[in-house]
Coordinates of C-alpha atoms in Angstrom, one line a residue:
Chain A
X22 CA 0.2 0.0 0.0
X23 CA 0.8 4.1 -0.4
X24 CA 2.3 5.3 2.9
X25 CA 4.6 8.5 4.2
X26 CA 7.4 7.5 6.1
X27 CA 10.7 8.4 7.2
X28 CA 14.1 6.9 7.7
X29 CA 15.7 10.2 9.9
X30 CA 14.5 13.3 11.8
X31 CA 14.9 16.3 10.0
X32 CA 12.9 18.5 7.8
X33 CA 9.9 18.7 6.1
X34 CA 11.9 16.7 3.0
X35 CA 12.6 13.4 5.1
X36 CA 9.0 12.7 4.4
X37 CA 8.7 10.1 1.7
X38 CA 6.1 8.0 -0.5
X39 CA 7.3 4.3 0.5
X40 CA 5.2 1.1 -0.4
X41 CA 4.4 -0.7 2.7
X42 CA 2.5 -4.4 3.4
X43 CA -0.9 -3.9 4.1
X44 CA -1.4 -4.3 7.9
X45 CA -3.1 -7.4 8.9
X46 CA -5.8 -6.3 12.0
X47 CA -5.9 -8.4 15.2
X48 CA -9.1 -10.1 16.6
X49 CA -10.9 -6.7 17.6
X50 CA -10.2 -4.7 15.3
X51 CA -11.0 -3.6 11.6
X52 CA -8.7 -2.6 8.9
X53 CA -10.2 1.0 7.3
X54 CA -9.3 2.6 3.7
X55 CA -8.6 5.8 4.6
X56 CA -9.8 8.6 2.7
X57 CA -8.5 11.6 4.5
X58 CA -5.6 12.0 7.3
X59 CA -5.6 15.1 8.7
X60 CA -1.9 17.0 10.0
X61 CA -1.5 18.2 13.5
X62 CA 1.4 20.3 15.2
X63 CA 2.8 17.1 17.3
X64 CA 3.0 15.7 13.9
X65 CA 5.8 18.1 12.7
X66 CA 7.8 17.3 16.3
X67 CA 7.6 14.0 16.4
X68 CA 8.7 14.3 12.2
X69 CA 11.9 16.2 13.4
X70 CA 12.8 14.9 16.6
X71 CA 11.7 17.6 19.0
X72 CA 9.2 15.3 20.5
X73 CA 10.5 11.6 19.8
X74 CA 7.3 9.7 20.9
X75 CA 7.6 7.1 18.4
X76 CA 11.6 6.3 19.2
X77 CA 13.9 6.0 16.0
X78 CA 12.7 6.2 12.8
X79 CA 11.7 4.4 10.5
X80 CA 7.8 4.8 11.4
X81 CA 4.7 6.3 9.8
X82 CA 3.7 9.4 11.3
X83 CA -0.2 10.3 11.8
X84 CA -3.2 9.5 13.7
X85 CA -6.5 11.6 12.3
X86 CA -8.2 9.6 10.2
X87 CA -11.2 9.1 8.0
X88 CA -12.3 6.5 6.0
X89 CA -14.2 3.3 5.2
X90 CA -14.5 -0.4 7.0
X91 CA -12.7 -2.8 4.6
X92 CA -12.6 -5.7 6.7
X93 CA -13.3 -6.6 9.9
X94 CA -12.0 -9.5 12.1
X95 CA -14.4 -12.2 12.6
X96 CA -15.8 -11.3 16.5
X97 CA -16.2 -7.4 16.0
X98 CA -19.5 -6.8 16.1
X99 CA -19.4 -2.4 16.0
X100 CA -19.2 -2.0 12.7
X101 CA -20.1 -3.6 9.5
X102 CA -17.8 -3.2 5.7
X103 CA -18.4 -0.3 4.0
X104 CA -19.4 1.6 7.3
X105 CA -17.6 4.7 7.1
X106 CA -15.8 5.6 10.1
X107 CA -13.4 8.3 11.9
X108 CA -10.9 7.8 14.9
X109 CA -7.7 9.0 16.0
X110 CA -5.9 5.2 16.9
X111 CA -3.3 4.5 19.2
X112 CA -2.5 8.3 20.1
X113 CA 0.6 8.5 21.6
X114 CA 1.9 5.6 20.3
X115 CA 2.6 4.6 16.6
X116 CA -1.0 5.4 14.8
X117 CA 0.4 4.8 11.3
X118 CA -2.2 7.0 9.4
X119 CA -0.2 8.4 6.7
X120 CA -1.1 5.5 4.8
X121 CA -3.7 3.9 2.3
X122 CA -4.6 1.2 5.2
X123 CA -4.4 1.3 8.7
X124 CA -5.5 -1.7 11.8
X125 CA -7.7 -0.2 13.9
X126 CA -9.1 -1.6 17.5
X127 CA -12.6 -1.2 16.9
X128 CA -13.6 0.5 20.0
X129 CA -10.4 3.6 19.0
X130 CA -13.2 4.6 16.4
X131 CA -16.6 6.0 15.5
X132 CA -19.2 6.4 13.4
X133 CA -18.2 9.3 10.6
X134 CA -20.9 12.4 11.2
X135 CA -23.2 11.9 8.3
X136 CA -23.1 15.5 7.3
X137 CA -19.5 16.5 6.7
X138 CA -17.2 14.7 4.4
X139 CA -13.9 12.2 4.7
X140 CA -11.7 15.5 4.5
X141 CA -13.6 17.3 7.3
X142 CA -14.2 14.4 9.6
X143 CA -10.6 13.4 9.3
X144 CA -10.1 17.2 10.7
X145 CA -11.5 16.5 13.8
X146 CA -10.4 13.7 16.3
X147 CA -7.1 14.7 17.8
X148 CA -8.1 18.6 18.0
X149 CA -12.1 17.9 19.2
X150 CA -11.2 15.2 21.2
X151 CA -8.8 17.5 23.3
X152 CA -11.2 20.0 23.6
X153 CA -14.2 17.6 24.8
X154 CA -11.6 16.0 27.2
X155 CA -11.1 19.2 28.4
X156 CA -14.3 21.1 28.7
X157 CA -16.5 18.1 29.2
X158 CA -14.8 15.3 30.6
X159 CA -12.5 17.2 32.9
X160 CA -14.5 20.7 33.9
X161 CA -17.8 19.2 33.2
X162 CA -18.9 22.7 31.7
X163 CA -22.5 23.5 32.4
X164 CA -25.2 25.4 31.2
X165 CA -24.9 29.2 32.6
X166 CA -21.1 28.6 33.4
X167 CA -18.6 32.0 32.2
X168 CA -16.0 30.1 29.8
X169 CA -12.8 31.7 28.5
X170 CA -10.9 30.5 25.6
X171 CA -7.8 31.6 24.3
X172 CA -7.2 31.4 21.0
X173 CA -10.6 31.0 20.1
X174 CA -9.5 31.1 16.3
X175 CA -7.3 28.0 16.6
X176 CA -7.0 24.9 15.7
X177 CA -8.3 23.4 19.3
X178 CA -9.8 26.9 20.4
X179 CA -12.1 27.1 17.7
X180 CA -13.7 23.7 17.8
X181 CA -13.8 24.7 21.6
X182 CA -15.5 27.7 21.4
X183 CA -18.4 25.5 19.4
X184 CA -18.6 23.1 22.6
X185 CA -18.6 25.3 25.0
X186 CA -22.0 26.7 23.5
X187 CA -23.3 23.6 22.7
X188 CA -23.2 22.9 26.5
X189 CA -24.9 26.2 27.1
X190 CA -21.9 28.4 28.6
X191 CA -21.3 31.9 28.1
X192 CA -18.0 32.0 25.9
X193 CA -15.6 34.7 25.6
X194 CA -12.2 34.0 23.1
X195 CA -9.4 35.7 22.7
X196 CA -8.7 36.1 19.0
X197 CA -6.3 38.4 16.6
X198 CA -8.1 41.1 14.8
X199 CA -8.1 38.9 11.7
X200 CA -9.7 35.8 13.2
X201 CA -12.8 38.4 15.0
X202 CA -15.5 37.8 12.5
X203 CA -14.3 33.9 12.3
X204 CA -14.8 33.8 16.1
X205 CA -17.8 35.8 16.4
X206 CA -19.2 33.0 13.2
X207 CA -18.6 29.7 15.8
X208 CA -21.1 31.4 18.2
X209 CA -18.3 33.2 20.7
X210 CA -20.6 36.0 22.8
X211 CA -17.3 37.9 23.2
X212 CA -14.1 38.1 21.4
X213 CA -11.2 40.1 22.7
X214 CA -8.5 41.3 20.6
X215 CA -5.3 39.9 22.1
X216 CA -3.0 42.2 20.5
X217 CA -4.9 45.6 20.9
X218 CA -6.6 44.6 24.4
X219 CA -5.5 43.1 27.7
X220 CA -8.3 40.4 28.6
X221 CA -7.2 40.2 31.9
X222 CA -9.3 44.1 32.0
X223 CA -11.9 42.7 29.8
X224 CA -13.3 39.5 32.0
X225 CA -13.6 38.4 35.2
X226 CA -15.0 36.1 37.8
X227 CA -15.1 33.0 35.0
X228 CA -15.5 29.4 35.6
X229 CA -13.6 27.6 33.3
X230 CA -10.7 29.2 31.0
X231 CA -8.7 26.7 28.5
X232 CA -5.6 28.3 27.4
X233 CA -4.1 26.7 24.4
X234 CA -1.1 28.8 23.9
X235 CA 1.2 28.7 26.9
X236 CA 3.6 31.2 27.9
X237 CA 2.2 33.8 29.8
X238 CA -1.1 33.4 29.2
X239 CA -1.5 30.7 32.2
X240 CA -0.3 32.7 34.9
X241 CA -2.3 35.8 33.7
X242 CA -5.2 33.7 33.4
X243 CA -5.3 32.9 36.9
X244 CA -6.4 36.7 38.4
X245 CA -9.6 36.3 35.9
X246 CA -11.2 32.9 37.1
X247 CA -13.4 33.5 40.1
X248 CA -12.6 31.4 43.9
X249 CA -12.5 27.6 42.9
X250 CA -12.6 28.1 39.1
X251 CA -10.3 25.9 36.8
X252 CA -7.6 26.8 34.8
X253 CA -7.2 24.2 32.3
X254 CA -3.9 23.8 29.6
X255 CA -3.3 21.6 27.0
X256 CA 0.2 23.4 26.8
X257 CA 2.0 23.6 30.4
X258 CA 0.7 20.4 31.8
X259 CA 4.0 19.8 33.4
X260 CA 4.3 22.9 34.4
X261 CA 4.6 22.5 38.3
X262 CA 5.0 26.4 38.7
X263 CA 1.7 27.3 37.3
X264 CA -0.1 24.6 38.8
X265 CA 1.5 25.6 42.1
X266 CA 0.7 29.4 41.5
X267 CA -3.4 28.4 40.7
X268 CA -3.8 26.2 43.8
X269 CA -2.1 29.0 45.9
X270 CA -4.5 31.5 44.5
X271 CA -7.7 29.4 45.5
X272 CA -8.2 28.2 41.8
X273 CA -7.8 24.9 40.3
X274 CA -5.7 24.0 37.8
X275 CA -6.0 20.6 35.5
X276 CA -3.4 19.7 32.4
X277 CA -5.1 18.2 29.9
X278 CA -3.9 15.6 27.2
X279 CA -5.9 13.3 24.5
X280 CA -6.2 9.7 24.2
X281 CA -8.7 7.6 22.2
X282 CA -12.5 7.1 23.2
X283 CA -15.4 5.8 20.7
X284 CA -17.5 8.1 23.5
X285 CA -16.2 11.1 22.6
X286 CA -16.3 10.6 19.1
X287 CA -19.9 9.5 19.0
X288 CA -20.1 12.9 20.6
X289 CA -18.7 14.8 18.6
X290 CA -20.0 12.9 15.4
X291 CA -23.3 14.1 17.5
X292 CA -23.2 17.4 17.8
X293 CA -21.8 17.6 14.1
X294 CA -24.8 16.5 12.6
X295 CA -26.8 18.6 14.7
X296 CA -25.0 21.6 13.1
X297 CA -23.6 22.8 16.4
X298 CA -19.4 21.7 15.6
X299 CA -17.8 21.8 12.3
X300 CA -14.0 21.6 12.2
X301 CA -12.1 24.4 9.5
X302 CA -10.3 22.8 6.6
X303 CA -8.0 25.5 5.1
X304 CA -5.9 23.0 2.9
X305 CA -6.5 19.5 1.6
X306 CA -3.8 18.0 -0.3
X307 CA -2.7 14.8 -1.4
X308 CA -1.3 12.4 0.4
X309 CA 2.3 12.4 -1.1
X310 CA 2.6 16.0 -0.5
X311 CA 2.8 15.2 3.1
X312 CA 6.1 17.2 3.2
X313 CA 4.5 20.3 1.9
X314 CA 1.6 20.3 4.9
X315 CA 4.7 19.7 7.2
X316 CA 6.2 22.9 5.7
X317 CA 2.4 24.8 5.6
X318 CA 1.6 23.7 9.5
X319 CA 5.5 24.7 10.5
X320 CA 5.2 27.9 8.6
X321 CA 2.9 29.2 11.2
X322 CA 0.6 30.9 8.9
X323 CA -2.2 28.6 8.3
X324 CA -5.6 29.2 10.2
X325 CA -7.2 25.9 10.1
X326 CA -6.3 22.3 9.7
X327 CA -4.2 20.5 6.6
X328 CA -5.6 17.7 5.7
X329 CA -3.9 15.0 3.0
X330 CA -6.4 13.2 0.5
X331 CA -5.5 9.6 0.7
Chain B
X7 CA 11.1 -4.3 38.3
X8 CA 10.0 -8.1 38.8
X9 CA 8.3 -9.4 36.0
X10 CA 7.9 -13.1 33.8
X11 CA 8.8 -13.6 30.6
X12 CA 9.8 -16.0 28.3
X13 CA 12.8 -16.6 25.3
X14 CA 11.1 -19.1 23.7
X15 CA 7.9 -20.8 22.9
X16 CA 7.1 -24.1 24.7
X17 CA 5.7 -25.6 28.0
X18 CA 5.1 -23.6 31.4
X19 CA 8.9 -24.0 32.5
X20 CA 9.9 -21.0 29.9
X21 CA 8.6 -18.5 32.0
X22 CA 11.2 -17.0 34.1
X23 CA 11.6 -14.2 36.5
X24 CA 13.0 -11.5 35.2
X25 CA 14.3 -7.9 36.1
X26 CA 13.4 -5.6 33.5
X27 CA 13.3 -1.7 33.5
X28 CA 10.1 -0.2 34.8
X29 CA 8.0 1.1 32.1
X30 CA 7.5 5.1 31.4
X31 CA 4.1 5.8 30.9
X32 CA 3.3 8.4 28.0
X33 CA 1.3 11.1 28.0
X34 CA -2.4 10.3 28.5
X35 CA -1.0 7.1 30.8
X36 CA -0.5 6.3 34.0
X37 CA 2.0 3.8 35.6
X38 CA 0.0 0.9 37.9
X39 CA 1.9 -0.9 40.3
X40 CA 0.1 -4.4 39.9
X41 CA -1.3 -6.0 42.8
X42 CA -2.6 -9.0 41.2
X43 CA -2.5 -10.1 37.7
X44 CA -5.0 -13.2 36.3
X45 CA -3.5 -15.8 34.2
X46 CA -6.5 -17.1 31.1
X47 CA -6.5 -19.5 28.4
X48 CA -5.5 -17.3 26.0
X49 CA -2.6 -16.5 27.9
X50 CA -1.6 -20.2 27.8
X51 CA -1.5 -20.1 24.1
X52 CA 0.6 -17.5 23.0
X53 CA 3.0 -19.0 25.8
X54 CA 2.8 -22.6 23.5
X55 CA 3.1 -20.9 20.8
X56 CA -0.2 -22.3 19.4
X57 CA -1.7 -18.4 19.1
X58 CA 1.4 -16.0 18.0
X59 CA -0.5 -12.9 18.8
X60 CA 2.6 -11.2 20.2
X61 CA 5.2 -11.9 17.8
X62 CA 8.5 -13.8 18.5
X63 CA 10.3 -14.1 22.0
X64 CA 11.2 -12.5 24.7
X65 CA 7.9 -11.0 25.6
X66 CA 6.3 -10.8 29.0
X67 CA 2.4 -12.4 28.6
X68 CA -0.7 -10.9 30.5
X69 CA -3.6 -8.8 30.4
X70 CA -5.7 -8.3 33.3
X71 CA -4.4 -6.1 36.3
X72 CA -5.7 -4.9 39.6
X73 CA -3.9 -2.4 41.2
X74 CA -2.9 1.5 42.7
X75 CA -1.9 4.5 40.5
X76 CA 1.9 4.6 41.2
X77 CA 2.4 7.9 39.0
X78 CA 0.3 10.4 36.8
X79 CA 1.6 11.7 34.1
X80 CA 0.9 15.4 33.9
X81 CA -2.8 16.0 31.5
X82 CA -3.9 12.6 32.6
X83 CA -7.3 14.2 34.7
X84 CA -9.3 10.6 35.2
X85 CA -7.3 9.5 38.4
X86 CA -5.2 10.7 41.2
X87 CA -1.5 8.5 43.0
X88 CA -3.3 5.9 44.9
X89 CA -6.5 5.0 42.9
X90 CA -7.5 1.4 43.1
X91 CA -7.7 0.9 39.4
X92 CA -8.4 -2.2 37.2
X93 CA -8.5 -3.2 33.5
X94 CA -7.2 -5.7 30.6
X95 CA -4.7 -2.9 29.0
X96 CA -3.6 -3.2 24.9
X97 CA -5.2 -6.4 24.5
X98 CA -4.4 -8.3 22.0
X99 CA -1.2 -6.2 21.7
X100 CA 1.2 -6.9 24.3
X101 CA -0.6 -6.3 28.1
X102 CA 3.2 -6.9 29.7
X103 CA 0.7 -7.5 33.1
X104 CA 3.0 -10.5 34.7
X105 CA 4.9 -7.7 36.6
X106 CA 5.3 -5.4 39.1
X107 CA 4.3 -2.1 37.1
X108 CA 2.6 -1.6 34.0
X109 CA 1.5 1.3 31.7
X110 CA -1.6 1.9 30.9
X111 CA -3.9 4.8 28.5
X112 CA -6.0 6.1 31.7
X113 CA -9.2 4.9 29.0
X114 CA -7.9 1.6 29.3
X115 CA -8.7 1.4 33.0
X116 CA -11.6 2.3 35.3
X117 CA -11.8 2.5 39.2
X118 CA -11.2 -1.1 41.1
X119 CA -14.9 -2.6 42.4
X120 CA -14.8 -1.1 46.0
X121 CA -16.1 -4.3 48.0
X122 CA -13.4 -7.2 46.8
X123 CA -10.2 -7.7 47.2
X124 CA -7.0 -6.9 44.0
X125 CA -7.2 -10.9 43.3
X126 CA -10.8 -10.8 42.5
X127 CA -10.7 -7.6 40.7
X128 CA -7.8 -9.0 38.7
X129 CA -9.9 -12.1 37.8
X130 CA -12.6 -9.7 36.3
X131 CA -11.0 -7.7 33.2
X132 CA -10.9 -9.7 30.3
X133 CA -13.6 -13.0 31.2
X134 CA -16.2 -10.1 32.4
X135 CA -15.4 -7.9 29.5
X136 CA -16.1 -10.9 26.9
X137 CA -19.5 -11.6 28.7
X138 CA -20.2 -8.4 28.9
X139 CA -19.4 -6.9 25.3
X140 CA -20.9 -10.1 24.1
X141 CA -24.7 -10.0 25.9
X142 CA -24.8 -6.2 26.1
X143 CA -22.7 -4.6 23.6
X144 CA -23.6 -7.0 20.7
X145 CA -27.3 -9.1 22.1
X146 CA -28.5 -5.8 24.1
X147 CA -30.2 -8.3 26.8
X148 CA -33.4 -7.0 27.9
X149 CA -35.8 -8.1 30.3
X150 CA -37.6 -10.8 30.0
X151 CA -35.6 -12.3 27.3
X152 CA -35.1 -16.0 27.6
X153 CA -30.9 -16.7 27.6
X154 CA -28.9 -20.0 27.4
X155 CA -25.6 -19.9 28.8
X156 CA -22.9 -23.1 27.4
X157 CA -20.6 -24.3 30.5
X158 CA -22.6 -21.7 32.7
X159 CA -19.7 -22.6 35.6
X160 CA -17.2 -21.7 33.4
X161 CA -14.6 -18.7 33.3
X162 CA -16.9 -16.6 30.7
X163 CA -20.0 -18.6 31.5
X164 CA -20.2 -17.7 35.3
X165 CA -20.0 -14.2 35.2
X166 CA -22.4 -14.1 31.7
X167 CA -25.0 -15.6 34.1
X168 CA -24.5 -13.0 36.7
X169 CA -24.6 -10.3 34.2
X170 CA -27.7 -12.1 32.1
X171 CA -29.2 -12.3 35.6
X172 CA -29.0 -8.3 36.5
X173 CA -30.2 -7.4 32.8
X174 CA -33.7 -9.2 33.8
X175 CA -33.3 -12.0 31.7
X176 CA -34.8 -15.8 32.1
X177 CA -31.1 -17.7 32.3
X178 CA -30.8 -21.3 31.5
X179 CA -27.5 -22.6 31.7
X180 CA -25.5 -25.8 31.0
X181 CA -23.2 -27.3 33.5
X182 CA -21.8 -30.9 34.2
X183 CA -23.7 -32.3 37.4
X184 CA -20.7 -31.3 39.8
X185 CA -21.3 -27.6 38.6
X186 CA -24.9 -27.5 39.0
X187 CA -25.3 -26.0 42.8
X188 CA -22.7 -23.3 41.6
X189 CA -24.4 -22.6 38.9
X190 CA -27.7 -22.0 40.7
X191 CA -26.1 -19.8 43.2
X192 CA -24.8 -17.4 40.6
X193 CA -29.1 -17.2 39.9
X194 CA -29.9 -19.0 36.7
X195 CA -33.3 -20.1 36.7
X196 CA -32.9 -23.4 35.1
X197 CA -29.7 -25.4 35.1
X198 CA -29.1 -28.5 32.5
X199 CA -26.7 -31.2 33.1
X200 CA -24.7 -31.1 29.4
X201 CA -23.8 -34.5 30.1
X202 CA -26.9 -37.2 31.1
X203 CA -29.3 -34.7 29.2
X204 CA -30.1 -33.4 25.8
X205 CA -30.3 -29.6 26.0
X206 CA -32.2 -28.9 22.8
X207 CA -34.7 -31.2 24.4
X208 CA -35.1 -28.8 27.4
X209 CA -35.1 -25.1 26.1
X210 CA -36.3 -23.5 22.9
X211 CA -38.0 -20.3 21.6
X212 CA -34.5 -18.3 22.6
X213 CA -34.0 -15.0 22.0
X214 CA -30.1 -15.6 22.9
X215 CA -27.7 -18.5 23.6
X216 CA -24.2 -17.6 24.3
X217 CA -21.9 -20.8 23.6
X218 CA -18.8 -20.7 24.9
X219 CA -17.8 -24.4 24.5
X220 CA -17.6 -24.5 20.9
X221 CA -18.0 -28.3 18.8
X222 CA -21.0 -29.4 17.9
X223 CA -22.7 -27.1 20.6
X224 CA -23.1 -24.4 18.1
X225 CA -24.9 -26.2 14.8
X226 CA -27.4 -27.8 18.0
X227 CA -28.1 -24.1 19.8
X228 CA -29.7 -22.7 16.3
X229 CA -32.5 -24.7 16.7
X230 CA -33.2 -23.8 20.3
X231 CA -33.6 -20.1 18.9
X232 CA -36.6 -18.8 18.1
X233 CA -37.2 -17.1 14.5
X234 CA -34.6 -14.1 14.9
X235 CA -32.9 -15.4 18.0
X236 CA -29.3 -14.6 18.2
X237 CA -26.8 -16.6 18.5
X238 CA -23.2 -15.5 20.2
X239 CA -20.0 -17.0 20.0
X240 CA -17.1 -16.6 21.7
X241 CA -15.3 -19.6 20.5
X242 CA -16.2 -20.4 16.4
X243 CA -16.1 -16.7 15.8
X244 CA -14.3 -17.3 12.6
X245 CA -16.3 -20.0 11.9
X246 CA -18.2 -19.4 8.4
X247 CA -19.9 -22.6 8.0
X248 CA -22.1 -22.3 11.4
X249 CA -22.5 -18.4 10.4
X250 CA -24.2 -19.4 7.1
X251 CA -25.9 -22.2 8.5
X252 CA -27.6 -20.0 11.3
X253 CA -28.5 -17.3 9.5
X254 CA -30.1 -20.1 6.5
X255 CA -32.5 -21.1 9.2
X256 CA -33.3 -17.4 9.7
X257 CA -31.6 -16.6 13.2
X258 CA -28.8 -14.4 13.5
X259 CA -25.2 -15.0 14.4
X260 CA -22.5 -12.8 15.9
X261 CA -19.1 -13.9 16.4
X262 CA -17.4 -11.9 19.6
X263 CA -14.1 -11.3 21.0
X264 CA -13.1 -8.5 23.6
X265 CA -11.4 -5.1 23.9
X266 CA -10.3 -2.8 26.5
X267 CA -13.2 -0.2 27.0
X268 CA -13.9 1.8 30.9
X269 CA -17.0 2.1 29.8
X270 CA -17.7 -1.9 30.1
X271 CA -15.4 -2.0 32.9
X272 CA -17.7 0.7 34.9
X273 CA -20.5 -1.0 34.6
X274 CA -19.1 -4.4 35.7
X275 CA -17.3 -2.6 38.5
X276 CA -20.8 -1.3 39.1
X277 CA -22.9 -4.7 39.4
X278 CA -20.2 -5.8 41.7
X279 CA -20.4 -3.4 43.9
X280 CA -24.3 -3.7 43.8
X281 CA -23.7 -7.2 45.0
X282 CA -25.0 -8.6 41.8
X283 CA -21.9 -9.6 39.9
X284 CA -19.0 -11.6 41.7
X285 CA -15.8 -13.6 39.8
X286 CA -14.7 -16.9 41.1
X287 CA -11.0 -17.3 42.5
X288 CA -10.5 -21.0 42.8
X289 CA -6.3 -20.3 43.2
X290 CA -3.9 -17.2 43.9
X291 CA -0.3 -17.4 43.6
X292 CA 2.7 -15.8 44.0
X293 CA 3.6 -13.9 40.5
X294 CA 6.7 -16.1 40.6
X295 CA 4.8 -19.3 40.4
X296 CA 3.8 -18.0 36.7
X297 CA 4.9 -21.4 35.3
X298 CA 2.8 -23.4 38.2
X299 CA -0.6 -21.4 37.3
X300 CA -0.2 -22.2 33.5
X301 CA 0.2 -26.2 34.5
X302 CA -3.1 -25.6 36.3
X303 CA -4.6 -23.9 33.4
X304 CA -4.0 -26.1 30.8
X305 CA -4.9 -29.6 33.2
X306 CA -8.4 -28.8 32.5
X307 CA -9.6 -29.0 36.1
X308 CA -9.8 -26.2 37.7
X309 CA -13.4 -24.5 38.1
X310 CA -12.5 -20.4 38.6
X311 CA -9.9 -18.2 37.9
X312 CA -6.0 -18.4 38.8
X313 CA -4.7 -15.2 39.7
X314 CA -0.9 -14.5 40.3
X315 CA -0.3 -12.2 43.3
X316 CA 2.4 -9.4 42.5

């Protein structure tokens, strides 16, 4: 089958088309014909060697997939051949998703949302589950709560804004001037230009803040939380000083990672099909141009997800 | 850390105590100090080389664990250090559970039932999830349905009887004469001695049959199902002739495997703590006697689970 692999850490050019054996699914797994796979910032960090979570090359990057069930190992009852599915298999271990086929445990997949195409469905799992596991599984955001999403126009942020709104929260988001209209279109009640304005002067007494930016944003967010409010961060989860400062200020702290979960995927698909959640895809490229996709994501100039069509 | 490994396929004696590095949990994972791990028939098949699902040795067998969270990677919010947890990590890939410590994705664990000890909790995941995923996830057994469990005194069977009863079904179980009282004590409404009696003369018009025995039991079960009834098998899931015969007789067929799932583990723990589900542990041995545990399980004379205390 066609796949993209690398023999060494390095620049995007290390990503090369290869021919690999089609994986053989084990009991409880299905074989998925990948239609689309998304590129995430973590992919570039693993490719370059900055974050060596897959060990030494060669390996096949990628986790986000949307595709069609090609083969079901006898004993799997959740899916049938031909079902459209999506997911983020095996993260943070090797997902092997930059490929024509992947073998996936059936409970790491859910049915693809029916109202969007494979490119958009592939854009959803990693960033969507990150937002869901932060705002719902960890924070249990409830109707009427006041929530601040930092970088509400970003990869995780634009989904977090929509999820918090779908949960009935009052949502403020920070965004650059160029993204104000986009973030407002997502349903944000208030948008704060983080360049022109000091967000700490615009909001306060919040129940939940989600930091997707890092750096000074986390420490400065403590003071806008109500006593007992929760600071979520997907960036500085290992920052023990930030954790300590938050707790000593009488607020709560939770670093959040992301993990495969069909329950979350089903919840996200339901929101999409209800018209309450839509991922923003900026570029779609053929799988063979994975290196170009990595150049784009490392440029820092993309606004939405980059998807590879397989 | 202490672990049990093997350098070659073979008899139980290939299982040897070894000293291995303590695993390092990745983002989204926790490190569990294993207190108990259970031995399943599949372990013996992998050890001997009959079923090579882990590839070539060396490897560390085992999936079922109950233990205590020793370390939480920053970003995991489902558990804290000191929480008692149980699960069946990574099945059917390497679970590495015959060991003092295992690194486990947080969503492949659930809180251990509080009313049973680690030995009993470790006895539950693989067989309990097998029964749950067959009867609940695949068959959706409902109150008033008529269910037959083959080998209701066996490893999966004794939990299947209790789960079907907890779902409100009318449960018939087959069992040898020696296990009649045991299976009755599990709540079975009727028990059929499968040596002295032909079960097809005792039951009929059933909604669901669960075959945990295999061989002629599957084909003979087709006729005791009502039209549209469901034959579940955890043994002959790849038997295309049995599938075809069942379907051509106007009944439904589902082979079932087992897969990690915190939703199922949470449901099982709830049943245990409500006093409606109890795994039967027959032997508890120290981890270092894993070879003895394998001899016992291969003798065919054990009636309940064999647990290794770590």
